[in-house]
Amino acid sequence: MTPRLIYTPRSHFSRKVRLLADGLGIALDLVDAGNVADSDAARFGPNPLMKVPTLIDGKQVVFDADHIAAWLVRTHDPSDRFDVMTRDVDVLNARAVMNGMMAAEVELVLAARTGIDTSHRRFDKMRASLLAGIDWLEQNADVFPSAPSYLGLHLVALCDHLALYGVARLDHPRLASRVAALTALPWVSASKPV
Ligand SMILES: N[C@@H](CCC(=O)N[C@@H](CS)C(=O)NCC(=O)O)C(=O)O
């Protein structure tokens, strides 16, 4: 049975899973949760956190994008072509920075969407972390391999989402060249959010 992914088309956490699945040729049955700011638990399937993505693969439910990625690799790609299961500390640091940036973006975007004034200094710190995070990634751009990898797909999901919502400036040439190289692949550009 085709694994089901509860997602939204604009969700960057969902997109890195979709990109990995597309790259590995794993079919997913996509179920759009709609507005993730809503508190209607039914939208999110079995996920008590009411967040996307969630994978339902037969009887197995899997929460959290990186956990889902690891599940897909363990069940469909034991050779781990995209290096999802890496233990390389520098790669895992870059992943942690990108996940933290993506989480900050979620808070900023959903605060604005639900009518919260984001001029509070708590949100200033989130915006500052986005700027510092993207600068850090640019300085550490060597960690992104030129061949398609989960790390590179994660970067594409992050940068396309930042550009879509305009929450951070994106004038980082080393990152931009890596994103452009991956976006040239039709299976990567196909899921670009609009
Ligand atoms: N750590 C989670 C984060 C997922 C997440 O924050 N997803 C966002 C959409 S991109 C969401 O559903 N947010 C709903 C909310 O925070 O209420 C993961 O990696 O899957």
GROMACS .gro file of C-alpha atoms and ligand atoms in nm:
model
  214
    1MET     CA    1   0.000   0.000   0.000
    2THR     CA    2   0.128   0.350  -0.086
    3PRO     CA    3   0.248   0.537   0.226
    4ARG     CA    4   0.028   0.838   0.309
    5LEU     CA    5   0.190   1.174   0.393
    6ILE     CA    6  -0.018   1.435   0.572
    7TYR     CA    7   0.140   1.761   0.458
    8THR     CA    8   0.072   2.101   0.308
    9PRO     CA    9   0.210   2.221  -0.028
   10ARG     CA   10   0.390   2.513   0.140
   11SER     CA   11   0.523   2.325   0.445
   12HIS     CA   12   0.903   2.327   0.430
   13PHE     CA   13   0.931   2.042   0.684
   14SER     CA   14   0.702   1.836   0.460
   15ARG     CA   15   0.890   1.936   0.146
   16LYS     CA   16   1.221   1.790   0.254
   17VAL     CA   17   1.043   1.455   0.301
   18ARG     CA   18   0.869   1.490  -0.037
   19LEU     CA   19   1.198   1.576  -0.206
   20LEU     CA   20   1.368   1.275  -0.053
   21ALA     CA   21   1.081   1.047  -0.159
   22ASP     CA   22   1.083   1.194  -0.511
   23GLY     CA   23   1.461   1.151  -0.537
   24LEU     CA   24   1.440   0.791  -0.422
   25GLY     CA   25   1.138   0.715  -0.644
   26ILE     CA   26   0.911   0.637  -0.345
   27ALA     CA   27   0.544   0.708  -0.425
   28LEU     CA   28   0.354   0.895  -0.152
   29ASP     CA   29  -0.018   0.948  -0.127
   30LEU     CA   30  -0.031   1.321  -0.033
   31VAL     CA   31  -0.309   1.440   0.197
   32ASP     CA   32  -0.334   1.819   0.235
   33ALA     CA   33  -0.400   1.924   0.596
   34GLY     CA   34  -0.508   2.275   0.491
   35ASN     CA   35  -0.435   2.562   0.726
   36VAL     CA   36  -0.180   2.432   0.981
   37ALA     CA   37  -0.264   2.721   1.215
   38ASP     CA   38  -0.602   2.559   1.282
   39SER     CA   39  -0.653   2.358   1.599
   40ASP     CA   40  -0.886   2.107   1.436
   41ALA     CA   41  -0.711   1.784   1.541
   42ALA     CA   42  -0.879   1.580   1.266
   43ARG     CA   43  -0.671   1.764   1.000
   44PHE     CA   44  -0.349   1.624   1.142
   45GLY     CA   45  -0.446   1.258   1.154
   46PRO     CA   46  -0.290   1.077   1.448
   47ASN     CA   47  -0.033   1.352   1.531
   48PRO     CA   48  -0.109   1.488   1.882
   49LEU     CA   49   0.114   1.791   1.816
   50MET     CA   50  -0.115   1.898   1.528
   51LYS     CA   51   0.179   1.956   1.297
   52VAL     CA   52   0.274   1.829   0.951
   53PRO     CA   53   0.432   1.613   0.818
   54THR     CA   54   0.306   1.280   0.946
   55LEU     CA   55   0.359   0.954   0.757
   56ILE     CA   56   0.121   0.660   0.772
   57ASP     CA   57   0.287   0.354   0.621
   58GLY     CA   58   0.063   0.054   0.664
   59LYS     CA   59   0.017   0.011   1.037
   60GLN     CA   60   0.314   0.234   1.118
   61VAL     CA   61   0.266   0.601   1.201
   62VAL     CA   62   0.578   0.821   1.192
   63PHE     CA   63   0.596   1.179   1.326
   64ASP     CA   64   0.859   1.447   1.249
   65ALA     CA   65   1.029   1.510   0.913
   66ASP     CA   66   1.377   1.371   0.990
   67HIS     CA   67   1.228   1.069   1.163
   68ILE     CA   68   1.009   1.008   0.856
   69ALA     CA   69   1.313   1.047   0.629
   70ALA     CA   70   1.501   0.784   0.833
   71TRP     CA   71   1.199   0.550   0.817
   72LEU     CA   72   1.174   0.586   0.438
   73VAL     CA   73   1.543   0.509   0.399
   74ARG     CA   74   1.532   0.208   0.631
   75THR     CA   75   1.230   0.065   0.451
   76HIS     CA   76   1.305   0.161   0.088
   77ASP     CA   77   1.671   0.253   0.040
   78PRO     CA   78   1.908   0.053   0.262
   79SER     CA   79   2.208   0.187   0.066
   80ASP     CA   80   2.107   0.539   0.182
   81ARG     CA   81   2.198   0.718  -0.142
   82PHE     CA   82   2.115   1.061   0.003
   83ASP     CA   83   2.306   1.016   0.327
   84VAL     CA   84   2.006   1.054   0.556
   85MET     CA   85   2.160   0.835   0.830
   86THR     CA   86   2.490   1.025   0.847
   87ARG     CA   87   2.664   1.066   1.184
   88ASP     CA   88   2.893   1.341   1.050
   89VAL     CA   89   2.884   1.613   1.316
   90ASP     CA   90   2.928   1.902   1.072
   91VAL     CA   91   2.641   1.776   0.857
   92LEU     CA   92   2.423   1.727   1.166
   93ASN     CA   93   2.511   2.080   1.283
   94ALA     CA   94   2.397   2.221   0.948
   95ARG     CA   95   2.078   2.016   0.977
   96ALA     CA   96   2.020   2.150   1.330
   97VAL     CA   97   2.068   2.510   1.212
   98MET     CA   98   1.825   2.461   0.922
   99ASN     CA   99   1.567   2.289   1.143
  100GLY     CA  100   1.594   2.572   1.397
  101MET     CA  101   1.549   2.831   1.123
  102MET     CA  102   1.251   2.646   0.983
  103ALA     CA  103   1.093   2.628   1.329
  104ALA     CA  104   1.147   3.004   1.379
  105GLU     CA  105   0.984   3.071   1.043
  106VAL     CA  106   0.683   2.861   1.142
  107GLU     CA  107   0.641   3.068   1.458
  108LEU     CA  108   0.672   3.399   1.270
  109VAL     CA  109   0.442   3.299   0.985
  110LEU     CA  110   0.176   3.139   1.207
  111ALA     CA  111   0.186   3.427   1.457
  112ALA     CA  112   0.116   3.673   1.177
  113ARG     CA  113  -0.150   3.442   1.031
  114THR     CA  114  -0.334   3.421   1.365
  115GLY     CA  115  -0.326   3.795   1.431
  116ILE     CA  116  -0.034   3.817   1.675
  117ASP     CA  117   0.174   4.134   1.662
  118THR     CA  118   0.527   4.011   1.586
  119SER     CA  119   0.696   4.335   1.690
  120HIS     CA  120   0.760   4.181   2.034
  121ARG     CA  121   1.128   4.122   2.113
  122ARG     CA  122   1.071   3.745   2.132
  123PHE     CA  123   1.000   3.756   1.758
  124ASP     CA  124   1.293   3.996   1.703
  125LYS     CA  125   1.519   3.721   1.836
  126MET     CA  126   1.364   3.472   1.590
  127ARG     CA  127   1.421   3.711   1.300
  128ALA     CA  128   1.780   3.766   1.418
  129SER     CA  129   1.834   3.389   1.435
  130LEU     CA  130   1.716   3.357   1.075
  131LEU     CA  131   1.970   3.616   0.959
  132ALA     CA  132   2.251   3.465   1.167
  133GLY     CA  133   2.152   3.114   1.057
  134ILE     CA  134   2.163   3.190   0.686
  135ASP     CA  135   2.498   3.370   0.728
  136TRP     CA  136   2.632   3.068   0.920
  137LEU     CA  137   2.518   2.833   0.643
  138GLU     CA  138   2.685   3.052   0.380
  139GLN     CA  139   3.012   3.043   0.575
  140ASN     CA  140   2.983   2.667   0.609
  141ALA     CA  141   2.855   2.602   0.256
  142ASP     CA  142   3.134   2.348   0.194
  143VAL     CA  143   2.936   2.100   0.401
  144PHE     CA  144   2.677   2.075   0.121
  145PRO     CA  145   2.789   1.809  -0.128
  146SER     CA  146   2.756   1.880  -0.500
  147ALA     CA  147   2.568   1.553  -0.557
  148PRO     CA  148   2.203   1.544  -0.442
  149SER     CA  149   2.184   1.463  -0.072
  150TYR     CA  150   1.925   1.497   0.203
  151LEU     CA  151   2.124   1.793   0.334
  152GLY     CA  152   2.102   1.972  -0.001
  153LEU     CA  153   1.732   1.896  -0.035
  154HIS     CA  154   1.682   2.036   0.316
  155LEU     CA  155   1.855   2.358   0.200
  156VAL     CA  156   1.627   2.382  -0.104
  157ALA     CA  157   1.318   2.342   0.118
  158LEU     CA  158   1.447   2.611   0.355
  159CYS     CA  159   1.554   2.866   0.091
  160ASP     CA  160   1.243   2.832  -0.128
  161HIS     CA  161   1.027   2.887   0.180
  162LEU     CA  162   1.232   3.187   0.298
  163ALA     CA  163   1.199   3.339  -0.049
  164LEU     CA  164   0.825   3.270  -0.061
  165TYR     CA  165   0.754   3.439   0.273
  166GLY     CA  166   1.028   3.701   0.247
  167VAL     CA  167   1.121   3.672   0.615
  168ALA     CA  168   1.498   3.690   0.553
  169ARG     CA  169   1.714   3.840   0.280
  170LEU     CA  170   1.878   3.585   0.053
  171ASP     CA  171   2.196   3.727  -0.099
  172HIS     CA  172   2.421   3.432  -0.029
  173PRO     CA  173   2.602   3.325  -0.346
  174ARG     CA  174   2.743   2.993  -0.226
  175LEU     CA  175   2.406   2.874  -0.098
  176ALA     CA  176   2.230   3.013  -0.406
  177SER     CA  177   2.454   2.812  -0.642
  178ARG     CA  178   2.381   2.491  -0.450
  179VAL     CA  179   2.007   2.558  -0.454
  180ALA     CA  180   2.017   2.643  -0.827
  181ALA     CA  181   2.203   2.322  -0.912
  182LEU     CA  182   1.944   2.111  -0.732
  183THR     CA  183   1.649   2.314  -0.865
  184ALA     CA  184   1.767   2.231  -1.218
  185LEU     CA  185   1.656   1.874  -1.148
  186PRO     CA  186   1.290   1.842  -1.263
  187TRP     CA  187   1.192   1.630  -0.960
  188VAL     CA  188   1.319   1.908  -0.731
  189SER     CA  189   1.156   2.205  -0.908
  190ALA     CA  190   0.827   2.013  -0.940
  191SER     CA  191   0.742   2.064  -0.570
  192LYS     CA  192   0.857   2.427  -0.544
  193PRO     CA  193   0.594   2.607  -0.335
  194VAL     CA  194   0.392   2.891  -0.488
  195LIG     N1  195   0.977   1.908   1.414
  195LIG     C1  196   0.863   1.898   1.324
  195LIG     C2  197   0.813   2.038   1.290
  195LIG     C3  198   0.691   2.037   1.201
  195LIG     C4  199   0.625   2.174   1.188
  195LIG     O1  200   0.653   2.268   1.263
  195LIG     N2  201   0.538   2.184   1.087
  195LIG     C5  202   0.462   2.307   1.068
  195LIG     C6  203   0.433   2.328   0.921
  195LIG     S1  204   0.582   2.351   0.824
  195LIG     C7  205   0.328   2.293   1.137
  195LIG     O2  206   0.257   2.198   1.112
  195LIG     N3  207   0.295   2.386   1.228
  195LIG     C8  208   0.169   2.387   1.297
  195LIG     C9  209   0.182   2.455   1.430
  195LIG     O3  210   0.296   2.484   1.472
  195LIG     O4  211   0.079   2.478   1.490
  195LIG    C10  212   0.908   1.820   1.200
  195LIG     O5  213   1.028   1.816   1.170
  195LIG     O6  214   0.823   1.759   1.134
   0.00000   0.00000   0.00000
